Short mmCIF file of C-alpha atoms and ligand atoms in Angstrom, two decimals:
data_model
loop_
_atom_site.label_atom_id
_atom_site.label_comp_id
_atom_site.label_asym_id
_atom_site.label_seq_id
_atom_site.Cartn_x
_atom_site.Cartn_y
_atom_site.Cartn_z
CA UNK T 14 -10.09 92.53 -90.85
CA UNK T 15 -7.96 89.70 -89.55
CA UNK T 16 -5.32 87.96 -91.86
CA UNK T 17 -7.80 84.80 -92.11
CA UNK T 18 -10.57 87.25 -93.32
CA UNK T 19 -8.76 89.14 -96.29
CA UNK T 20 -7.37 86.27 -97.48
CA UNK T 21 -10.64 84.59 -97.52
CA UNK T 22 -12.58 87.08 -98.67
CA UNK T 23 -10.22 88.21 -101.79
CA UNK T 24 -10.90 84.53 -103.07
CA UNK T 25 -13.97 85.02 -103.10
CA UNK T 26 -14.61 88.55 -104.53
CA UNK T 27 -11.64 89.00 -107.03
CA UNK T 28 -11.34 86.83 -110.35
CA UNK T 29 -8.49 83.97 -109.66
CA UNK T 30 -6.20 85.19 -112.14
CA UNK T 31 -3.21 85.10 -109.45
CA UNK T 32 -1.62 82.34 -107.67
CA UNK T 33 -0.64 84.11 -104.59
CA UNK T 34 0.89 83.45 -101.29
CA UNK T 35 -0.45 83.46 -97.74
CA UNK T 36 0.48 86.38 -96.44
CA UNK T 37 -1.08 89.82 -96.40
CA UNK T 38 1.48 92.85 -96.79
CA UNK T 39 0.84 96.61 -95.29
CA UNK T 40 3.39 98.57 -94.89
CA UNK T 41 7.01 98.99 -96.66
CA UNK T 42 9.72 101.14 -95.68
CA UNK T 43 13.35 100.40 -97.86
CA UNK T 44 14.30 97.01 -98.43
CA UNK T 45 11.37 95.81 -96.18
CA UNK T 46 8.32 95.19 -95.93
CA UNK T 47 5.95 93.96 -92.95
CA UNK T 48 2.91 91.83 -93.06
CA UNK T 49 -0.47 91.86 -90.83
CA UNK T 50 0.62 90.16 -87.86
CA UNK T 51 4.05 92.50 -88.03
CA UNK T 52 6.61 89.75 -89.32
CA UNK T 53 9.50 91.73 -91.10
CA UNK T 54 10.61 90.43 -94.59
CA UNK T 55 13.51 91.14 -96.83
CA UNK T 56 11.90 91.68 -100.15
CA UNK T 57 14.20 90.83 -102.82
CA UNK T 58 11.73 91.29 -104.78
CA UNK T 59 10.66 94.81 -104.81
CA UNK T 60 7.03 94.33 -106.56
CA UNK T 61 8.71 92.54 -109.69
CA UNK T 62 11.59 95.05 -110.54
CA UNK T 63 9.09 98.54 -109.50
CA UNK T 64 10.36 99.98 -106.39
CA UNK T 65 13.98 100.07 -107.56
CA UNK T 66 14.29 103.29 -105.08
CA UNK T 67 12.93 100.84 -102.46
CA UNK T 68 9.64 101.30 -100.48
CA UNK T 69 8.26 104.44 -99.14
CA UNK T 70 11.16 106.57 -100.87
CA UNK T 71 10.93 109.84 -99.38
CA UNK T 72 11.12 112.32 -102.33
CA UNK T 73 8.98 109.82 -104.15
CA UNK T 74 6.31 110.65 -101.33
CA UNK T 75 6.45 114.00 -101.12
CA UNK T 76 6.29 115.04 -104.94
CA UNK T 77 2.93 112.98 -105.08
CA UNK T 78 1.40 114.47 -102.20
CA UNK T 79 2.57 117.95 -103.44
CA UNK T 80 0.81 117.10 -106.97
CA UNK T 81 -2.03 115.68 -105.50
CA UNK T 82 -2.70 118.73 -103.63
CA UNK T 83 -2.32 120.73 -106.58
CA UNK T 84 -3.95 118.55 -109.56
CA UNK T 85 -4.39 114.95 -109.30
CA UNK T 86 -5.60 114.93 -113.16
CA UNK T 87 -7.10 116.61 -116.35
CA UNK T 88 -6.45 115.03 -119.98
CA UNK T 89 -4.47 114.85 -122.74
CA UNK T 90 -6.54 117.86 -124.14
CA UNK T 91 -4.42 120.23 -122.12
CA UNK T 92 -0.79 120.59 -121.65
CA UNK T 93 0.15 120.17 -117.43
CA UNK T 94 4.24 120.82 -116.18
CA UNK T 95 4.96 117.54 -114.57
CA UNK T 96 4.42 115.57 -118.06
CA UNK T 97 6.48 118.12 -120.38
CA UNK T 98 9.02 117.95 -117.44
CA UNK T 99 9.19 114.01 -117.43
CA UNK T 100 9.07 113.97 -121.33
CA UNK T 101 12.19 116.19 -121.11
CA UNK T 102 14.26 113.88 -118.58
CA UNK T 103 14.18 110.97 -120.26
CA UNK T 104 14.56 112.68 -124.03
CA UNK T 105 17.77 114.19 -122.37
CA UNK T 106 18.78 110.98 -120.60
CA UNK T 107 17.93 108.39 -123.55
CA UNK T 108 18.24 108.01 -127.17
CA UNK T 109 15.02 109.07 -127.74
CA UNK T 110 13.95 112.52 -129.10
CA UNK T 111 9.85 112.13 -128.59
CA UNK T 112 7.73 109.88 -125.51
CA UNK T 113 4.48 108.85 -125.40
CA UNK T 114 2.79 108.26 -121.88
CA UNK T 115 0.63 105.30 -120.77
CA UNK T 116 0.04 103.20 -117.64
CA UNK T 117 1.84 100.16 -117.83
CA UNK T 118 3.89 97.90 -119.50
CA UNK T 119 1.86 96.03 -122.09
CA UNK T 120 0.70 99.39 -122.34
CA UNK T 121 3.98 100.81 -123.84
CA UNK T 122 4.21 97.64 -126.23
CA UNK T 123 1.06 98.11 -127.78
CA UNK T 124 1.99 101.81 -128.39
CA UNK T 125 5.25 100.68 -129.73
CA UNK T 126 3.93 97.65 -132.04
CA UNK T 127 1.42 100.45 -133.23
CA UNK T 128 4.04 103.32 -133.59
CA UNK T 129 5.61 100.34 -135.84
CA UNK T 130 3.08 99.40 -138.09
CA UNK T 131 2.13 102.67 -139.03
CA UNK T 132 5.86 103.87 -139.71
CA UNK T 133 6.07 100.64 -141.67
CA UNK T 134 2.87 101.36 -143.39
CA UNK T 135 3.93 104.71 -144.35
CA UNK T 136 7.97 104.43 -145.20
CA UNK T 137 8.31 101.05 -145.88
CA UNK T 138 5.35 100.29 -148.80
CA UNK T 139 3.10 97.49 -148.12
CA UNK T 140 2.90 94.14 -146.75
CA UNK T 141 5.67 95.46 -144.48
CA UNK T 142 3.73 94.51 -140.65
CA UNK T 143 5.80 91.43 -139.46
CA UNK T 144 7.48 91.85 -136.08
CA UNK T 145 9.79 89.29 -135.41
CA UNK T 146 9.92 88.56 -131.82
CA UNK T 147 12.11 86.34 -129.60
CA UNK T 148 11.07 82.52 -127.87
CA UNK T 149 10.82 82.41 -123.91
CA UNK T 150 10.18 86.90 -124.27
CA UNK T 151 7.35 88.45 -122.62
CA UNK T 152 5.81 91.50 -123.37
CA UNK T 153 2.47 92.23 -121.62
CA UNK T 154 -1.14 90.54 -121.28
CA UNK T 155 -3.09 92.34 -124.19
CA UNK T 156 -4.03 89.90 -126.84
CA UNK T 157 -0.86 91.83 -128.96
CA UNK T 158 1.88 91.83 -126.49
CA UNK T 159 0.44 88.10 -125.58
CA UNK T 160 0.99 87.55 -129.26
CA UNK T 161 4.33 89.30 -129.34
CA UNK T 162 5.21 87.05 -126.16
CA UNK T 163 6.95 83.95 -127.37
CA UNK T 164 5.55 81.61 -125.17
CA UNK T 165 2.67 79.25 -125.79
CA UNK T 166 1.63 78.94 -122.34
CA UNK T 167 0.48 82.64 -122.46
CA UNK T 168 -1.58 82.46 -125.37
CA UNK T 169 -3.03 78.97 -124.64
CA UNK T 170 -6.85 79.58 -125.39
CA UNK T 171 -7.31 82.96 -126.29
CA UNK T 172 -6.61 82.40 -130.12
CA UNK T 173 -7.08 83.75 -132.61
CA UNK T 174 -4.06 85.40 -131.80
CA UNK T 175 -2.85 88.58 -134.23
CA UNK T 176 -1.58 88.51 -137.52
CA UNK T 177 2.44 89.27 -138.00
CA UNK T 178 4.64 88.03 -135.57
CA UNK T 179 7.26 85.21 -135.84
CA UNK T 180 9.16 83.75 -133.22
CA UNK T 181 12.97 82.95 -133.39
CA UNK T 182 15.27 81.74 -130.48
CA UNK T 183 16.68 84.31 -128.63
CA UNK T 184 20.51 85.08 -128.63
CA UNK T 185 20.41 83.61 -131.81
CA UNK T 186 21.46 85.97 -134.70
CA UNK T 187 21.57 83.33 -137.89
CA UNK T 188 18.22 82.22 -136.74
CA UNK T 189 16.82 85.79 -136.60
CA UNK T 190 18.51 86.95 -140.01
CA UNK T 191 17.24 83.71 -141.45
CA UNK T 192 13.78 84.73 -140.55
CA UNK T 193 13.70 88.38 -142.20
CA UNK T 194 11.14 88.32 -145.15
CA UNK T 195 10.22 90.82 -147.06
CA UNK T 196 7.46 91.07 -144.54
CA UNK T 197 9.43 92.14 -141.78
CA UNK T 198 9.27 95.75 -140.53
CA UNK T 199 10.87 95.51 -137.19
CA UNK T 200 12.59 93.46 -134.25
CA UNK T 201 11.47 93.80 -131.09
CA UNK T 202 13.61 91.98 -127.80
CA UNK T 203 14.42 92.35 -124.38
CA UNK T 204 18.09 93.51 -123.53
CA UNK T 205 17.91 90.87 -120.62
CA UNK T 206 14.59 88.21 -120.84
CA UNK T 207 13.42 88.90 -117.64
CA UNK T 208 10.22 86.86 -117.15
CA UNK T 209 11.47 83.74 -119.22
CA UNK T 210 14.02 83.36 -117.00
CA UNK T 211 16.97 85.47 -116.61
CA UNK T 212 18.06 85.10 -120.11
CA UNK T 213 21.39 87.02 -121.00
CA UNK T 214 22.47 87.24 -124.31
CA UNK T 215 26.21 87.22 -125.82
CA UNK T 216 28.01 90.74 -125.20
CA UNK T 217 27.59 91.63 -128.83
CA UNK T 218 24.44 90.16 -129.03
CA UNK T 219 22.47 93.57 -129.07
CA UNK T 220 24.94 95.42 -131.37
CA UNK T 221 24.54 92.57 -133.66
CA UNK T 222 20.88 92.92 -133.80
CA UNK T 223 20.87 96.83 -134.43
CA UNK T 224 23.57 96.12 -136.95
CA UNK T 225 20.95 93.69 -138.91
CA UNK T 226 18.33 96.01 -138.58
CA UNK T 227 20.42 98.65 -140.19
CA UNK T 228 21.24 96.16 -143.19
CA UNK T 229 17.42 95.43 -143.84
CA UNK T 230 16.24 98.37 -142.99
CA UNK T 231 13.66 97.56 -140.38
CA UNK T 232 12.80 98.81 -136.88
CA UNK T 233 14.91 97.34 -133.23
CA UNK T 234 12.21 98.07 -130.40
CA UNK T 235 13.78 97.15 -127.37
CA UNK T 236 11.49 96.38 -124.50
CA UNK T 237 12.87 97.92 -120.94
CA UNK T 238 10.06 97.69 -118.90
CA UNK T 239 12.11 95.37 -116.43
CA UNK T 240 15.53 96.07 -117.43
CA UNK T 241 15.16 100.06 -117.50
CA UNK T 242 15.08 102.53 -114.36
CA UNK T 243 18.57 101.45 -113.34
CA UNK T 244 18.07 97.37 -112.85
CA UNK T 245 21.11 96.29 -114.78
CA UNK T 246 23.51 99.55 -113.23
CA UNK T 247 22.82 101.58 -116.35
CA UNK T 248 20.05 103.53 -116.54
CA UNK T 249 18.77 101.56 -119.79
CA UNK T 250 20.40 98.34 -120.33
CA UNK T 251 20.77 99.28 -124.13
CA UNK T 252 23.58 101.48 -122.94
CA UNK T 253 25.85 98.55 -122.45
CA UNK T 254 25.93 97.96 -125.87
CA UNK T 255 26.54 101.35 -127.17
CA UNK T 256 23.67 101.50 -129.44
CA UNK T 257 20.85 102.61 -130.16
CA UNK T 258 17.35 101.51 -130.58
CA UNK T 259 14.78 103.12 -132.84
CA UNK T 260 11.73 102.77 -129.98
CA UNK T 261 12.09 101.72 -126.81
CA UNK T 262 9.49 100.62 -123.68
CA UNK T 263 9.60 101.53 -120.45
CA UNK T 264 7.29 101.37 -117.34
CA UNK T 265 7.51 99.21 -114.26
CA UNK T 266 10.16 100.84 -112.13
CA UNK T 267 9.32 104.70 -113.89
CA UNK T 268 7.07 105.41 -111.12
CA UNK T 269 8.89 103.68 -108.29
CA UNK T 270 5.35 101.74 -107.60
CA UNK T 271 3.13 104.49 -109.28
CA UNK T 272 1.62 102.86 -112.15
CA UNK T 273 3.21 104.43 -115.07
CA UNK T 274 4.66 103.12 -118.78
CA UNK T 275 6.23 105.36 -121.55
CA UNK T 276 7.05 104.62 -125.26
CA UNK T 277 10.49 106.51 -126.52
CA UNK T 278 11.29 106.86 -129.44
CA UNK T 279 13.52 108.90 -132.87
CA UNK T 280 11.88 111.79 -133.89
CA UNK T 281 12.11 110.42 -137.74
CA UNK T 282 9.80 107.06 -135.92
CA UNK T 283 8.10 108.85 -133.90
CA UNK T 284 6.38 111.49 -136.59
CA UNK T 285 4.14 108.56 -137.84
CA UNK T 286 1.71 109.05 -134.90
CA UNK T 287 -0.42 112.19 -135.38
CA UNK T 288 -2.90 113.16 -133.33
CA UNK T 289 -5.88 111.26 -132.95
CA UNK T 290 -3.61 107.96 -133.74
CA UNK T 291 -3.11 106.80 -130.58
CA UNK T 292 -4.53 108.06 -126.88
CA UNK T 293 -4.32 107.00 -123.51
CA UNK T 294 -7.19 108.40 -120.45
CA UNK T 295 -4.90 108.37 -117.96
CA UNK T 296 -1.22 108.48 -119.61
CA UNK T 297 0.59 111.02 -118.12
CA UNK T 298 -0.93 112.31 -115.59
CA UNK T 299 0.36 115.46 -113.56
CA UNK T 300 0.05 112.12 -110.31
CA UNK T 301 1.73 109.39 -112.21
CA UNK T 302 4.05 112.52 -113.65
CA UNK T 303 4.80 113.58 -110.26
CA UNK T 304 6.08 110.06 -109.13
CA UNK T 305 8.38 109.22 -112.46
CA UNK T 306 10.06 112.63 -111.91
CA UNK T 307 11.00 112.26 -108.95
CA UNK T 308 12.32 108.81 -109.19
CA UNK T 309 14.10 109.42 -112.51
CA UNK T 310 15.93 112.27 -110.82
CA UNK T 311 16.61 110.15 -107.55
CA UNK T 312 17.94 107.57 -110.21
CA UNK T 313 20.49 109.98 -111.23
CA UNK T 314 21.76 111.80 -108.53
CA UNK T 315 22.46 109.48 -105.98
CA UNK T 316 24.95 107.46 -107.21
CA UNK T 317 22.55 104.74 -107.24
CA UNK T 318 23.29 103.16 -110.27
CA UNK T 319 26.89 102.72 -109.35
CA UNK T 320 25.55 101.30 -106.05
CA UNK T 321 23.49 98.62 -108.23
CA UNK T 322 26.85 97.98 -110.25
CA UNK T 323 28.51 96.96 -106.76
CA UNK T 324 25.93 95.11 -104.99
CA UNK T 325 25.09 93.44 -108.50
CA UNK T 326 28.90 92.50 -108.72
CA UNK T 327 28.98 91.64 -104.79
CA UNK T 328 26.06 89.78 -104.60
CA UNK T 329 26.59 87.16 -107.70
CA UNK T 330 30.08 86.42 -105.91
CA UNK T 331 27.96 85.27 -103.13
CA UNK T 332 25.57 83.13 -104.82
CA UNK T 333 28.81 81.65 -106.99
CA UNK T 334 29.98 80.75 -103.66
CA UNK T 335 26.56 79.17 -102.78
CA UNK T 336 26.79 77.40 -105.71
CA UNK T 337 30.14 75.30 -104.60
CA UNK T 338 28.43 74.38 -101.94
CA UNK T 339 24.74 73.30 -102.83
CA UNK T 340 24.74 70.79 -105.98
CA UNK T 341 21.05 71.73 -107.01
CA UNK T 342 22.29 75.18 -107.83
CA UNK T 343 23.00 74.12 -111.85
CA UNK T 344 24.59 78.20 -112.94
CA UNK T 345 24.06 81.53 -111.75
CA UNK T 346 23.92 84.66 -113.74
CA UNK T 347 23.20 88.18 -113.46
CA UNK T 348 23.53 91.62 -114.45
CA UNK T 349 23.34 94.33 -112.36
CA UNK T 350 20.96 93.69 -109.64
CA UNK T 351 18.77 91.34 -111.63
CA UNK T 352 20.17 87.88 -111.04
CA UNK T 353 19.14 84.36 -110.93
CA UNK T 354 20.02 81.05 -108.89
CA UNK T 355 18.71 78.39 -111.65
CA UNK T 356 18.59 75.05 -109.93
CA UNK T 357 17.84 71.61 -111.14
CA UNK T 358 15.36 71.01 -109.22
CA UNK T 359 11.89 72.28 -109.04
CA UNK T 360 11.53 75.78 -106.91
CA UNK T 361 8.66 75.84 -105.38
CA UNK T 362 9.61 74.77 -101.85
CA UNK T 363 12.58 76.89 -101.95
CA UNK T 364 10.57 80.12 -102.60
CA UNK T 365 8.10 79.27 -100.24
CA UNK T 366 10.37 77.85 -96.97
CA UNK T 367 12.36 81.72 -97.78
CA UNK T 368 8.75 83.38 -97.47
CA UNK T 369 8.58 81.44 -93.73
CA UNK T 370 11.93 82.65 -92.92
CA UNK T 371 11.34 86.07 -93.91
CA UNK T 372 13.03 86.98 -97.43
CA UNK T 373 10.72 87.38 -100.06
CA UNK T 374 12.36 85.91 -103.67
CA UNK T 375 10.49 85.09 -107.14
CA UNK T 376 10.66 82.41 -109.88
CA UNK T 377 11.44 82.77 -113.42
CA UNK T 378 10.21 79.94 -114.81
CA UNK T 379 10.18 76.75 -112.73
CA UNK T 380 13.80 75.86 -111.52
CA UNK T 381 14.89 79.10 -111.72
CA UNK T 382 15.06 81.76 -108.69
CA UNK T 383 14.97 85.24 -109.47
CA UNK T 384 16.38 88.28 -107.82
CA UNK T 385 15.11 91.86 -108.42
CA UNK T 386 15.77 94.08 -105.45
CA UNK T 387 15.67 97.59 -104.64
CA UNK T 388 18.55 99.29 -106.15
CA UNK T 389 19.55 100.61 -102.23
CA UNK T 390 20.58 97.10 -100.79
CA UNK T 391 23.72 96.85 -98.41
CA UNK T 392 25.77 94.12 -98.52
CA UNK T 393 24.54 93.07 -94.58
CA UNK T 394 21.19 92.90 -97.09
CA UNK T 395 22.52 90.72 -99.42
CA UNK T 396 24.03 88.91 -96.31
CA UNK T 397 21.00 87.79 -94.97
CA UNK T 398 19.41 86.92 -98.30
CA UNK T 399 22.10 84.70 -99.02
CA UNK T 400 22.31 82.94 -95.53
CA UNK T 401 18.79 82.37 -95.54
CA UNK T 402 18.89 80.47 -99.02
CA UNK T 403 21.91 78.64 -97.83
CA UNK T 404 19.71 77.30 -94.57
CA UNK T 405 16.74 76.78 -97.35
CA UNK T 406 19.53 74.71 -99.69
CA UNK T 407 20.44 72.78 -96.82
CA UNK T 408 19.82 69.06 -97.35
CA UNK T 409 18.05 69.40 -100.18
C1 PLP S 506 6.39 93.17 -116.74
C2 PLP S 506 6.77 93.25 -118.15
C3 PLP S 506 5.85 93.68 -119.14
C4 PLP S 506 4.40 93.93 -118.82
O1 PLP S 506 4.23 95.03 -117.97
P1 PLP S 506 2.80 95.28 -117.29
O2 PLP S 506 2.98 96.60 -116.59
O3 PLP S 506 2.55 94.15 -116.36
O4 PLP S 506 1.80 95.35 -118.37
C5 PLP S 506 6.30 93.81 -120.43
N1 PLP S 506 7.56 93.55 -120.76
C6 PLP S 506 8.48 93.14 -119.85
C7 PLP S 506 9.88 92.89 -120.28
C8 PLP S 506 8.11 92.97 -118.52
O5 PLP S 506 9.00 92.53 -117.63
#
């Protein structure tokens, strides 16, 4: 089919729930990626924070071709290697002591808002369901983790919405203690708000929130579905803090671009599910399995994440530097490699004139430009990001 064809043809056969740009992608090796008619791109952004190991990673390959020759997939109802293997990496590598495997990352919330309510309903006494969430979050497309999502223009018309969630402004820590009733069972927030924006709280903000958990005696869930796997040069971005969560979510980047999510969480938490609470077709299997093994190990052998703490470091200096010299750039900000240019301006032509020049880059929000790349970039990468936003800046 020619470019004109798919394009046309996807409009008219899948459901318009995407607004999507003209181009149709087919192959991806590293930090690039090609379309249809060959054109090379720099893609800063890595299919939203997933292939953190970049494209077409090697090991990544060849441990899901190896599985798939072997056992693609069975069920829950019988044990398999690959999943008590991955179970063990990240208990050993995490706070955690137990996981439970799913497919995504609203996925892993609703396992964790469940895990929640039936700890609460159990060791707290009733009326104890409230989870108090954060404005500008996001946590998935499920009518809970769009209710846990504190932004109206993700729930707009698909009330009712669910019962027991409150919203309070993030990086805000009167407003959130203000806002624990005797209601509350748990907190649940984003080390880093990645969709909203970029969003990155005080230093002590986490710490503080554990340590007001610990006070009332209610659950911190800390959603890592875009900040885990390495983005922020730790392998969780909880570890920054030096704390520890009580359940945690994790998915996008597990897999390296195999769909897979995971809910982690304390043994004492995690003994509310029993079997037949909570279940999940295709969570874990021996495929997706296959693919988070071998990119958790990648993760940490190879000296990536210091390579992510270097580039991150490297690559905000240049886009400070772009920001003495373009005055629509308002503040940039970043941790790790998941940064952001926000502008005061609109950033719609921005985005798109980098997609004509080659270098793919996303919005958070709409003035603000958002940066997730694989984890592998060279500073000759970051380079040529940063000159081709400088020629995009020009004049404007
Ligand atoms: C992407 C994202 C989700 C949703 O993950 P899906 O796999 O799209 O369901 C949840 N939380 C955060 C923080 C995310 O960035």
């Amino acid at each position: 089919m020619s470019e004109k064809e798919i394009m046309a043809l996807a409009d008219e056969n899948i459901i318009n729930t995407y607004k999507r740009f003209p181009i149709v992608l087919t192959k991806g090796s590293g930090v690039k990626v090609w379309d249809v008619n060959g054109k090379e791109y720099l893609d800063f952004v890595a299919g939203i924070a997933v292939c953190n190991l970049g494209h077409s990673h090697p090991q990544v390959i060849a441990a899901v071709k190896e599985q798939l020759e072997n056992l693609t997939h069975v069920s829950n109802l019988y044990y398999t290697e690959p999943q008590t293997q991955l179970a063990r990496l990240l208990v050993e590598n995490s706070f955690a002591d137990k996981v439970f495997f799913c497919n995504s990352g609203a996925e892993a919330n609703e396992a964790a808002i469940k895990l929640a309510r039936k700890y609460a309903h159990e060791n707290m006494g009733p009326g104890k369901f409230e989870l108090i969430t954060m404005k500008d979050s996001f946590h998935g497309r499920t009518m809970a983790t769009i209710t846990a999502t504190g932004q109206e223009k993700f729930q707009f018309g698909f009330t009712p919405l669910l019962e027991g969630f409150t919203y309070v402004p993030f990086n805000d820590l009167q407003a959130l203690e203000a806002r624990i009733s005797n209601k509350t069972c748990g907190i649940m927030v984003e080390p880093i708000q990645g969709e909203g924006g970029v969003n990155i709280p005080d230093d002590n903000y986490l710490a503080s929130v554990r340590e007001i958990c610990d006070r009332h005696g209610i659950l911190l869930i800390i959603d890592e579905v875009q900040t885990g796997m390495g983005r922020t040069g730790k392998l969780f971005a909880y570890e920054h803090s030096e704390i520890k969560p009580d359940i945690m979510t994790l998915a996008k980047a597990l897999g390296n671009g195999f769909p897979v999510g995971a809910m982690l969480a304390t043994d004492k938490i995690a003994k509310a599910f029993v079997p037949g609470n909570h279940a999940s077709t295709f969570g874990g299997s021996p495929l997706a399995m296959a693919a988070a093994n071998a990119t958790v190990k990648m993760m940490l052998q190879e000296g990536i994440l210091e390579h992510c703490r270097t580039m991150g470091d490297y690559f905000l200096l240049q886009l400070k530097k772009l920001q003495q010299k373009h005055k629509i750039i308002k503040e940039v900000r970043g941790k790790g490699l998941m940064l952001a240019v926000q502008l005061n301006i609109e950033n719609g032509d921005i985005v798109n004139e980098c997609l004509q020049r080659g270098l793919l880059i996303i919005s958070a929000g709409s003035k603000t430009l958002r940066f997730v790349p694989p984890l592998i970039i060279t500073a000759q990468d970051v380079d040529q990001a940063v000159k081709v936003l400088d020629e995009v800046m020009e004049g404007k």
